[in-house]
mmCIF file of C-alpha atoms in Angstrom:
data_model
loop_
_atom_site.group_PDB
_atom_site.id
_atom_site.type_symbol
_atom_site.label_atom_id
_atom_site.label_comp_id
_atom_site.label_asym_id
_atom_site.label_seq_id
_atom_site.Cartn_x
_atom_site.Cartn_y
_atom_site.Cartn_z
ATOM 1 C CA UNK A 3 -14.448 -15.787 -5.311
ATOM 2 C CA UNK A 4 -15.951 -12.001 -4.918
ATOM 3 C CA UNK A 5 -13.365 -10.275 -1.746
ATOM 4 C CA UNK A 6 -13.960 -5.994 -1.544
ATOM 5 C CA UNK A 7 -10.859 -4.380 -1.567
ATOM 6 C CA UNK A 8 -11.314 -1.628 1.080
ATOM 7 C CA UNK A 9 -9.952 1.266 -1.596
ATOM 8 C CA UNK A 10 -11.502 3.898 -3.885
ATOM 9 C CA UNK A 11 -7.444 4.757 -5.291
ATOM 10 C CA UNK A 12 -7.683 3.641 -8.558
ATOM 11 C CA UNK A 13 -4.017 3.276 -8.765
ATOM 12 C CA UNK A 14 -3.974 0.652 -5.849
ATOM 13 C CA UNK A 15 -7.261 -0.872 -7.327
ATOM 14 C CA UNK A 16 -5.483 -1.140 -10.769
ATOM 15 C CA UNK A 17 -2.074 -2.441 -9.450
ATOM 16 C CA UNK A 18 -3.749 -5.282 -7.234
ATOM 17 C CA UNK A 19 -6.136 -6.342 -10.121
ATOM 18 C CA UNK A 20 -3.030 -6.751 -11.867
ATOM 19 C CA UNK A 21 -1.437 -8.852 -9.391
ATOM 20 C CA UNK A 22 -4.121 -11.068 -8.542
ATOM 21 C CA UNK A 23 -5.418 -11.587 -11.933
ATOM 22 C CA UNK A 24 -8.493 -13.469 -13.006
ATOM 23 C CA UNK A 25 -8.125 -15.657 -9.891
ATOM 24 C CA UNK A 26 -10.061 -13.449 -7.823
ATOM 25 C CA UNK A 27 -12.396 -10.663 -8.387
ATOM 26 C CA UNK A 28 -11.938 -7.755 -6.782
ATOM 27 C CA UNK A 29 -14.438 -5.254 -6.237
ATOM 28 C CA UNK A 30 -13.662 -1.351 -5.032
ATOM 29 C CA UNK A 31 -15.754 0.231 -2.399
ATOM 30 C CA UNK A 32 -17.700 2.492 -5.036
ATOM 31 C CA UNK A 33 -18.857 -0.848 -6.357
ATOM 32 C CA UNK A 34 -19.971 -1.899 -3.258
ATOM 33 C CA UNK A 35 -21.757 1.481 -2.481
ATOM 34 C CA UNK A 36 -19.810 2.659 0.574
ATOM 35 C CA UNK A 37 -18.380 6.583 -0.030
ATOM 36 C CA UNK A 38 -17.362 7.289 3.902
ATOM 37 C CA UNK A 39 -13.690 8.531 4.970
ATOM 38 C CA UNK A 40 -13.316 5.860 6.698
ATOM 39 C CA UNK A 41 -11.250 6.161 9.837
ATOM 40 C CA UNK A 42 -7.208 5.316 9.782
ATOM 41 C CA UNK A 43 -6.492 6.166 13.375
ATOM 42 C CA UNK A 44 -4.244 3.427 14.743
ATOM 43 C CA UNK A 45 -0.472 4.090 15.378
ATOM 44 C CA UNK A 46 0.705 1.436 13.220
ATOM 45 C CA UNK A 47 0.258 0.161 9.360
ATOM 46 C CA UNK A 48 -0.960 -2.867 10.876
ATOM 47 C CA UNK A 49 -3.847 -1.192 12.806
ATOM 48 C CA UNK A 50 -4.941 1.011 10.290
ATOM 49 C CA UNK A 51 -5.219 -1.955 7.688
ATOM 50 C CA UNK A 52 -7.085 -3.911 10.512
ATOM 51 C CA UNK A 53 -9.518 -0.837 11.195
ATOM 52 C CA UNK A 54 -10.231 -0.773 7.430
ATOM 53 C CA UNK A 55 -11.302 -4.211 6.984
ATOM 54 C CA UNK A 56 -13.334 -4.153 10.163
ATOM 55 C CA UNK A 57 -15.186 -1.460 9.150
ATOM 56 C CA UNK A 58 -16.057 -2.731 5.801
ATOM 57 C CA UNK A 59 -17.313 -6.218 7.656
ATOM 58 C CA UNK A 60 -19.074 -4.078 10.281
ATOM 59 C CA UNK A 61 -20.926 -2.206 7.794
ATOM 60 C CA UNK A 62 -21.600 -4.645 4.629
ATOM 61 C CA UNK A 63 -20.320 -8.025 6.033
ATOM 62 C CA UNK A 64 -18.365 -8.930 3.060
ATOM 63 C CA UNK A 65 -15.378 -10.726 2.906
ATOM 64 C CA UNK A 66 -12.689 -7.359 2.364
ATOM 65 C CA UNK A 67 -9.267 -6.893 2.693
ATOM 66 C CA UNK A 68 -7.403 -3.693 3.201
ATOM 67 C CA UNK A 69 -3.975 -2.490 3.010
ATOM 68 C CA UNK A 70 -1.564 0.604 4.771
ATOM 69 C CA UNK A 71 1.833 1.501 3.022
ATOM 70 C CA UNK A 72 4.248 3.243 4.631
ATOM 71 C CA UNK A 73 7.649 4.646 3.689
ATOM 72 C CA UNK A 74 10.319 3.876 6.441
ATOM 73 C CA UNK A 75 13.503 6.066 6.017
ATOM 74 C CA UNK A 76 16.443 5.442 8.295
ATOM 75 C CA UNK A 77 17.643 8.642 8.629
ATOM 76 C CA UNK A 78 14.588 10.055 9.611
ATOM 77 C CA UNK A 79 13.524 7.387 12.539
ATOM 78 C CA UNK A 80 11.523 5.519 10.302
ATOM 79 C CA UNK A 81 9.232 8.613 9.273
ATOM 80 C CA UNK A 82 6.943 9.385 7.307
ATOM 81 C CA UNK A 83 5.914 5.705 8.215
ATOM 82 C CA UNK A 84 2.176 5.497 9.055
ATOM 83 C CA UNK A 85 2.157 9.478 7.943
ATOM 84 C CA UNK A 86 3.260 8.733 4.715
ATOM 85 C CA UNK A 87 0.648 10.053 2.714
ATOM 86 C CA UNK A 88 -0.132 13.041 4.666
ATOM 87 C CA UNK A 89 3.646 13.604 5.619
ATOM 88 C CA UNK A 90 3.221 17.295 4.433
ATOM 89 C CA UNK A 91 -0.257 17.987 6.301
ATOM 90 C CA UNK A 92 -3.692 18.870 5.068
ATOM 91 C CA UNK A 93 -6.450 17.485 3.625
ATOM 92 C CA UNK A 94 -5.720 14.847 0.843
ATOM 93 C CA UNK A 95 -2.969 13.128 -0.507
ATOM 94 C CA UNK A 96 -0.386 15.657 -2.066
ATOM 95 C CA UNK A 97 2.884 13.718 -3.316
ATOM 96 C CA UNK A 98 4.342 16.641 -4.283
ATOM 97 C CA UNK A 99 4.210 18.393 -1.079
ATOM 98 C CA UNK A 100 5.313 15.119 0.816
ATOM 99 C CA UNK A 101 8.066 14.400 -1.508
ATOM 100 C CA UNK A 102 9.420 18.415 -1.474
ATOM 101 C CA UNK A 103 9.434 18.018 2.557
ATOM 102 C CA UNK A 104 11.199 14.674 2.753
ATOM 103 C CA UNK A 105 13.698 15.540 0.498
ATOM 104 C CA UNK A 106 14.029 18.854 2.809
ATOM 105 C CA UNK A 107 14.097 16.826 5.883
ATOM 106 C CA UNK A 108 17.044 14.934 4.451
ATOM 107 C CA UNK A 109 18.860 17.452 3.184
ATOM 108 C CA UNK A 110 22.660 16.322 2.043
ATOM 109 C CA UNK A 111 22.263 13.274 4.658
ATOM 110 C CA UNK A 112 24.560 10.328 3.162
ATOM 111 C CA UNK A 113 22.451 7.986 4.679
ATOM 112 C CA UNK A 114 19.401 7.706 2.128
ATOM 113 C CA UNK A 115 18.377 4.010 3.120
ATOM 114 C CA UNK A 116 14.697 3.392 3.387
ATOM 115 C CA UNK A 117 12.110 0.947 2.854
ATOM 116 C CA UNK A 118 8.587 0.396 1.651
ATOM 117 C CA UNK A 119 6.153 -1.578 3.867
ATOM 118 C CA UNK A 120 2.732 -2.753 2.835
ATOM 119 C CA UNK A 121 0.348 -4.707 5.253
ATOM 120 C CA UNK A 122 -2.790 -6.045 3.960
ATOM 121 C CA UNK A 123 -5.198 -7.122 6.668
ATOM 122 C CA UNK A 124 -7.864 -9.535 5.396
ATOM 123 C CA UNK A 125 -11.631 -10.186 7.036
ATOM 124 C CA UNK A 126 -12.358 -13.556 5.291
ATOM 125 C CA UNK A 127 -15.376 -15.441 6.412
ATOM 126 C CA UNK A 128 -15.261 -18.439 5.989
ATOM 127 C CA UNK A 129 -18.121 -21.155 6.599
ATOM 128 C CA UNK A 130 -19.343 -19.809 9.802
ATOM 129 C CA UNK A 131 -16.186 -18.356 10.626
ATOM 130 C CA UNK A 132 -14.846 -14.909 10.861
ATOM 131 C CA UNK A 133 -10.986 -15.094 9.914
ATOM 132 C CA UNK A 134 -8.348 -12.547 10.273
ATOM 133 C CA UNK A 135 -5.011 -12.166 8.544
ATOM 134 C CA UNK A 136 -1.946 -10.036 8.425
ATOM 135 C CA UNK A 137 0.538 -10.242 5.128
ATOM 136 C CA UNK A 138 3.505 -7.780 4.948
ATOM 137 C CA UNK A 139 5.866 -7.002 2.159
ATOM 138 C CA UNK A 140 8.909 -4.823 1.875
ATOM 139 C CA UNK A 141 11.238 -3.588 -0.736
ATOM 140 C CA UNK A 142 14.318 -1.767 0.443
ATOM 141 C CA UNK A 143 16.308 0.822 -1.032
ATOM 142 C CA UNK A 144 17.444 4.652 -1.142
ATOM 143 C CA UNK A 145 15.811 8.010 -1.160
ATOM 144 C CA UNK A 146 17.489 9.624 -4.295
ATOM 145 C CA UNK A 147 18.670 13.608 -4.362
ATOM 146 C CA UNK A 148 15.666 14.253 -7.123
ATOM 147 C CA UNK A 149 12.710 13.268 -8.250
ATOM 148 C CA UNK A 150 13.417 10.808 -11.837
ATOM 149 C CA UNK A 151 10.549 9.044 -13.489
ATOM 150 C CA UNK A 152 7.065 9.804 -14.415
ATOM 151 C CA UNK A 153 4.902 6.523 -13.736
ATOM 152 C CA UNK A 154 3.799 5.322 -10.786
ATOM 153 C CA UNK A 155 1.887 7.461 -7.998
ATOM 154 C CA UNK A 156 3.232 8.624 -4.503
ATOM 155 C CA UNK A 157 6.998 8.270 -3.622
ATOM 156 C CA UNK A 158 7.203 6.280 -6.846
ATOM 157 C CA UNK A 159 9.757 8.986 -8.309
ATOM 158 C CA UNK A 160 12.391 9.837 -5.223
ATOM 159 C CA UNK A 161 12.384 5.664 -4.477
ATOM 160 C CA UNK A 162 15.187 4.031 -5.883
ATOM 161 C CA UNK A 163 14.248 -0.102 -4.960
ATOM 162 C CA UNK A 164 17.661 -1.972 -4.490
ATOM 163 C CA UNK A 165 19.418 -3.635 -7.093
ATOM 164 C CA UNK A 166 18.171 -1.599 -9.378
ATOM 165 C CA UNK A 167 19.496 2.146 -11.209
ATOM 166 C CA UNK A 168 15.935 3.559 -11.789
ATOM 167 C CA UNK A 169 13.384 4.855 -9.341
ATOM 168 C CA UNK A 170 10.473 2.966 -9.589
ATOM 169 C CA UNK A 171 8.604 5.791 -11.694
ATOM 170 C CA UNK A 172 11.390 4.946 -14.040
ATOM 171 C CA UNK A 173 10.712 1.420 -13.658
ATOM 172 C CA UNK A 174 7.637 1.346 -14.570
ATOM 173 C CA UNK A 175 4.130 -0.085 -13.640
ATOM 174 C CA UNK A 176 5.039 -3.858 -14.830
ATOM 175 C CA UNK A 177 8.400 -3.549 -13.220
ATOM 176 C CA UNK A 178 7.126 -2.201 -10.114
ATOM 177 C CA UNK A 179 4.192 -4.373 -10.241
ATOM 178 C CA UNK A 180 6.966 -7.414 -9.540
ATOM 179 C CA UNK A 181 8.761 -6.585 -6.860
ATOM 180 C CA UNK A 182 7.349 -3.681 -5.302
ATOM 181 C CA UNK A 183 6.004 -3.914 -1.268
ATOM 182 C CA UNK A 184 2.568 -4.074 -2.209
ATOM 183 C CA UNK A 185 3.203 -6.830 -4.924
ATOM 184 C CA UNK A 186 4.887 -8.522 -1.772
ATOM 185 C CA UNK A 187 2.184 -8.560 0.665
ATOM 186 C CA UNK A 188 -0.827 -9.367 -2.480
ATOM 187 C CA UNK A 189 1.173 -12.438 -3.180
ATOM 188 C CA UNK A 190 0.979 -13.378 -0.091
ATOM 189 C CA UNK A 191 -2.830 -12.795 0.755
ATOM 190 C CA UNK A 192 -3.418 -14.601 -3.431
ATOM 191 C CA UNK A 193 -1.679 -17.804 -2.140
ATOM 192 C CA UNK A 194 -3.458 -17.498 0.808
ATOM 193 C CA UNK A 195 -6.704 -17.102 -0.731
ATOM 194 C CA UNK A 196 -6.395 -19.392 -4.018
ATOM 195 C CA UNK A 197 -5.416 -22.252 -1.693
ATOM 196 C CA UNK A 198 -8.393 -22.478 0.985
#
């Protein structure tokens, strides 16, 4: 089975392959020829994966799937959230920026709990039917005082995932890879998809 993955982040691309294995192949959207920004304008993770797929069916019709992450700390009212990877503003995805201004925002708050959330939405058709699914996954855990670690991409080095004394840029790719949010919610949508 061919399914577009509705990404040009080669991280995400890389870390999914990885997941899913030889199972499935998964194609980016530079192999499938599409280079638009496309649109993440819903309020929710769930909406902007959604809007993703759809756009990718709308345009190509090819079986896609799509996913949102957001990081959910308490202290904060669940922000960045859906803002996540423009929590600092401007164009682009600067992780510096966005983790210097969340570790502002939280200042010498106790309360460092927080929690990474991943929803994949997947556009599968399926004889001559269109379906539509939603698979989550979250990791909890704490915002640490510094940054630690030097894999990983995003977040990756202020996230500290529960039961564990590392960040997950400490951790590692294969680590993180396990029992991250992402790995969550791709486990999810493999069973899903090895089994129909």
């Amino acid at each position: 089975m061919k399914i577009v993955f509705a990404t040009n982040n080669a991280h995400k691309l890389d870390e999914i392959r990885k997941i899913i294995g030889e199972k499935i192949q998964i194609v980016s959207l530079s192999d499938i020829g599409c280079h638009d920004d496309i649109p993440e304008t819903a309020g929710t993770l769930e909406g902007n994966a959604m809007q993703k797929a759809q756009y990718i069916w709308q345009h190509y019709h090819l079986s896609c799937f799509a996913d949102d992450t957001g990081l959910e700390v308490e202290a904060l009212g669940g922000a960045p959230g859906v803002l996540s990877a423009r929590y600092a503003g401007g164009e682009g995805h600067d992780s510096e920026a966005n983790m210097a201004k969340l570790l502002k925002e939280l200042g010498k708050n106790t309360n460092r709990n927080a929690r990474f959330r991943t929803v994949v939405a997947l556009l599968l058709k399926d004889g001559g039917e269109l379906k539509q699914m939603l698979f989550e996954g979250i990791v909890n855990g704490t915002i640490t005082h510094e940054r630690r670690g030097t894999e990983g991409f995003g977040y990756d080095p202020i996230f500290q995932p529960e039961g564990y004394d590392s960040t997950f840029a400490q951790l590692g790719n294969d680590v993180k890879n396990k029992i991250s949010h992402r790995a969550k919610a791709v486990e999810k949508l493999a069973e899903y998809l090895t089994n129909i």
